[in-house]
PDB file of C-alpha atoms in Angstrom:
ATOM      1  CA  GLN A   1      45.407  56.594  44.768  1.00  0.00           C
ATOM      2  CA  VAL A   2      48.086  53.993  45.815  1.00  0.00           C
ATOM      3  CA  GLN A   3      46.890  50.503  45.041  1.00  0.00           C
ATOM      4  CA  LEU A   4      47.810  47.015  43.523  1.00  0.00           C
ATOM      5  CA  VAL A   5      45.125  45.264  41.533  1.00  0.00           C
ATOM      6  CA  GLU A   6      45.396  41.563  41.054  1.00  0.00           C
ATOM      7  CA  SER A   7      43.791  39.704  38.185  1.00  0.00           C
ATOM      8  CA  GLY A   8      44.073  36.640  36.150  1.00  0.00           C
ATOM      9  CA  GLY A   9      42.738  34.251  38.569  1.00  0.00           C
ATOM     10  CA  GLY A  10      40.294  31.370  37.920  1.00  0.00           C
ATOM     11  CA  LEU A  11      39.224  27.886  37.819  1.00  0.00           C
ATOM     12  CA  VAL A  12      41.857  25.421  35.837  1.00  0.00           C
ATOM     13  CA  GLN A  13      41.883  21.765  35.692  1.00  0.00           C
ATOM     14  CA  VAL A  14      45.135  19.988  37.530  1.00  0.00           C
ATOM     15  CA  GLY A  15      48.305  20.244  35.161  1.00  0.00           C
ATOM     16  CA  GLY A  16      47.074  23.779  33.795  1.00  0.00           C
ATOM     17  CA  SER A  17      48.547  27.001  33.947  1.00  0.00           C
ATOM     18  CA  LEU A  18      47.887  30.518  34.808  1.00  0.00           C
ATOM     19  CA  ARG A  19      49.557  33.669  34.588  1.00  0.00           C
ATOM     20  CA  LEU A  20      48.628  36.465  37.450  1.00  0.00           C
ATOM     21  CA  SER A  21      48.844  39.942  37.329  1.00  0.00           C
ATOM     22  CA  CYS A  22      49.806  42.647  39.534  1.00  0.00           C
ATOM     23  CA  ALA A  23      49.098  46.249  38.277  1.00  0.00           C
ATOM     24  CA  ALA A  24      50.573  49.293  40.640  1.00  0.00           C
ATOM     25  CA  SER A  25      48.770  52.714  40.456  1.00  0.00           C
ATOM     26  CA  GLY A  26      49.850  55.757  42.217  1.00  0.00           C
ATOM     27  CA  PHE A  27      53.384  54.484  42.949  1.00  0.00           C
ATOM     28  CA  THR A  28      56.207  53.210  41.058  1.00  0.00           C
ATOM     29  CA  LEU A  29      56.972  49.690  42.002  1.00  0.00           C
ATOM     30  CA  SER A  30      60.237  49.210  40.446  1.00  0.00           C
ATOM     31  CA  SER A  31      61.897  50.745  43.550  1.00  0.00           C
ATOM     32  CA  ASN A  32      60.141  48.393  45.802  1.00  0.00           C
ATOM     33  CA  PRO A  33      60.462  44.619  46.781  1.00  0.00           C
ATOM     34  CA  MET A  34      57.416  42.926  45.247  1.00  0.00           C
ATOM     35  CA  SER A  35      56.015  39.488  46.458  1.00  0.00           C
ATOM     36  CA  TRP A  36      53.080  37.150  46.184  1.00  0.00           C
ATOM     37  CA  TYR A  37      51.219  35.497  48.885  1.00  0.00           C
ATOM     38  CA  ARG A  38      48.643  32.887  49.003  1.00  0.00           C
ATOM     39  CA  GLN A  39      46.072  31.831  51.463  1.00  0.00           C
ATOM     40  CA  PRO A  40      44.253  28.380  51.037  1.00  0.00           C
ATOM     41  CA  PRO A  41      40.944  27.704  52.499  1.00  0.00           C
ATOM     42  CA  GLY A  42      41.079  27.829  56.222  1.00  0.00           C
ATOM     43  CA  LYS A  43      44.645  28.223  56.381  1.00  0.00           C
ATOM     44  CA  GLU A  44      47.085  31.240  57.006  1.00  0.00           C
ATOM     45  CA  ARG A  45      48.617  33.561  54.297  1.00  0.00           C
ATOM     46  CA  GLU A  46      51.958  32.264  53.148  1.00  0.00           C
ATOM     47  CA  LEU A  47      54.516  33.824  50.912  1.00  0.00           C
ATOM     48  CA  VAL A  48      55.206  31.891  47.764  1.00  0.00           C
ATOM     49  CA  ALA A  49      57.373  34.167  45.896  1.00  0.00           C
ATOM     50  CA  LEU A  50      59.476  37.464  45.930  1.00  0.00           C
ATOM     51  CA  VAL A  51      61.417  39.597  43.816  1.00  0.00           C
ATOM     52  CA  PRO A  52      63.879  42.213  45.085  1.00  0.00           C
ATOM     53  CA  ARG A  53      64.339  45.506  43.562  1.00  0.00           C
ATOM     54  CA  ALA A  54      65.671  45.616  39.882  1.00  0.00           C
ATOM     55  CA  GLY A  55      68.662  43.438  39.435  1.00  0.00           C
ATOM     56  CA  GLY A  56      68.237  41.156  42.333  1.00  0.00           C
ATOM     57  CA  ALA A  57      67.744  37.565  42.279  1.00  0.00           C
ATOM     58  CA  THR A  58      64.126  35.885  42.927  1.00  0.00           C
ATOM     59  CA  ASN A  59      63.225  33.723  45.513  1.00  0.00           C
ATOM     60  CA  ASN A  60      60.558  31.056  45.990  1.00  0.00           C
ATOM     61  CA  ALA A  61      59.036  28.823  48.558  1.00  0.00           C
ATOM     62  CA  ASP A  62      60.283  25.053  48.800  1.00  0.00           C
ATOM     63  CA  SER A  63      56.559  24.061  48.132  1.00  0.00           C
ATOM     64  CA  VAL A  64      56.542  26.021  44.361  1.00  0.00           C
ATOM     65  CA  LYS A  65      60.213  25.742  43.146  1.00  0.00           C
ATOM     66  CA  GLY A  66      60.218  24.745  39.427  1.00  0.00           C
ATOM     67  CA  ARG A  67      56.179  25.508  39.009  1.00  0.00           C
ATOM     68  CA  PHE A  68      56.185  29.075  40.228  1.00  0.00           C
ATOM     69  CA  THR A  69      57.813  32.024  38.438  1.00  0.00           C
ATOM     70  CA  ILE A  70      57.714  35.896  39.513  1.00  0.00           C
ATOM     71  CA  THR A  71      58.599  38.261  37.286  1.00  0.00           C
ATOM     72  CA  ARG A  72      58.374  42.072  36.825  1.00  0.00           C
ATOM     73  CA  ASP A  73      57.908  44.491  34.267  1.00  0.00           C
ATOM     74  CA  ASP A  74      58.696  47.906  35.780  1.00  0.00           C
ATOM     75  CA  ALA A  75      57.842  49.363  32.278  1.00  0.00           C
ATOM     76  CA  GLU A  76      54.138  48.333  32.734  1.00  0.00           C
ATOM     77  CA  ASN A  77      54.492  48.670  36.506  1.00  0.00           C
ATOM     78  CA  THR A  78      53.469  45.355  36.856  1.00  0.00           C
ATOM     79  CA  VAL A  79      54.396  41.912  38.420  1.00  0.00           C
ATOM     80  CA  TYR A  80      53.484  38.552  37.299  1.00  0.00           C
ATOM     81  CA  LEU A  81      53.280  35.130  38.702  1.00  0.00           C
ATOM     82  CA  GLN A  82      53.132  32.314  36.316  1.00  0.00           C
ATOM     83  CA  ILE A  83      51.808  28.965  37.765  1.00  0.00           C
ATOM     84  CA  ASN A  84      52.586  25.833  36.133  1.00  0.00           C
ATOM     85  CA  ASN A  85      51.371  22.394  36.483  1.00  0.00           C
ATOM     86  CA  LEU A  86      49.000  23.262  38.622  1.00  0.00           C
ATOM     87  CA  LYS A  87      47.873  20.813  41.761  1.00  0.00           C
ATOM     88  CA  PRO A  88      44.632  21.168  43.593  1.00  0.00           C
ATOM     89  CA  GLU A  89      46.658  22.185  46.805  1.00  0.00           C
ATOM     90  CA  ASP A  90      47.272  25.436  44.930  1.00  0.00           C
ATOM     91  CA  THR A  91      43.798  26.500  45.309  1.00  0.00           C
ATOM     92  CA  ALA A  92      43.940  29.751  47.371  1.00  0.00           C
ATOM     93  CA  ILE A  93      43.520  33.251  46.962  1.00  0.00           C
ATOM     94  CA  TYR A  94      46.632  35.165  45.678  1.00  0.00           C
ATOM     95  CA  TYR A  95      47.674  38.350  46.888  1.00  0.00           C
ATOM     96  CA  CYS A  96      50.552  40.965  46.015  1.00  0.00           C
ATOM     97  CA  LYS A  97      52.301  42.819  48.073  1.00  0.00           C
ATOM     98  CA  ALA A  98      54.507  45.800  47.868  1.00  0.00           C
ATOM     99  CA  THR A  99      57.233  46.526  50.302  1.00  0.00           C
ATOM    100  CA  ARG A 100      57.366  50.086  51.054  1.00  0.00           C
ATOM    101  CA  PRO A 101      58.956  52.372  53.762  1.00  0.00           C
ATOM    102  CA  GLY A 102      56.090  52.900  56.460  1.00  0.00           C
ATOM    103  CA  ARG A 103      53.552  50.655  55.110  1.00  0.00           C
ATOM    104  CA  ASP A 104      53.205  47.735  52.949  1.00  0.00           C
ATOM    105  CA  ILE A 105      50.645  47.856  49.988  1.00  0.00           C
ATOM    106  CA  TRP A 106      48.554  44.823  49.766  1.00  0.00           C
ATOM    107  CA  GLY A 107      45.997  44.195  46.461  1.00  0.00           C
ATOM    108  CA  GLN A 108      42.616  42.777  47.054  1.00  0.00           C
ATOM    109  CA  GLY A 109      43.345  38.972  45.963  1.00  0.00           C
ATOM    110  CA  THR A 110      42.270  36.740  42.994  1.00  0.00           C
ATOM    111  CA  GLN A 111      41.057  33.485  43.523  1.00  0.00           C
ATOM    112  CA  VAL A 112      42.539  30.482  41.851  1.00  0.00           C
ATOM    113  CA  THR A 113      40.718  27.055  41.965  1.00  0.00           C
ATOM    114  CA  VAL A 114      42.304  23.929  41.016  1.00  0.00           C
ATOM    115  CA  SER A 115      40.007  21.085  39.832  1.00  0.00           C
ATOM    116  CA  SER A 116      40.787  17.417  40.011  1.00  0.00           C
TER     117      SER A 116
END
């Protein structure tokens, strides 16, 4: 079964850090661009970070630059999102996505809640 499973979310205080994981099964993610999105309460889903196929440069949304880092471990078939210096506005459901020919694959999401 082709799927992505996110983990690592939780409740954290302002200024804290989290590392989100996105594990792929049923396919090899090394050949796919991977990205993290988030959807804050009552808002639309937005792209926060992207890593292309192996060897390409990552790209982050302006709102998270300097705080979010996306990395991929192709040996583990997993993509990570390191989030530092968390702010209340980072509260959202975080999703990972694999861009594949024909159909993108989305995970089920993991909740991040930042308390002040």
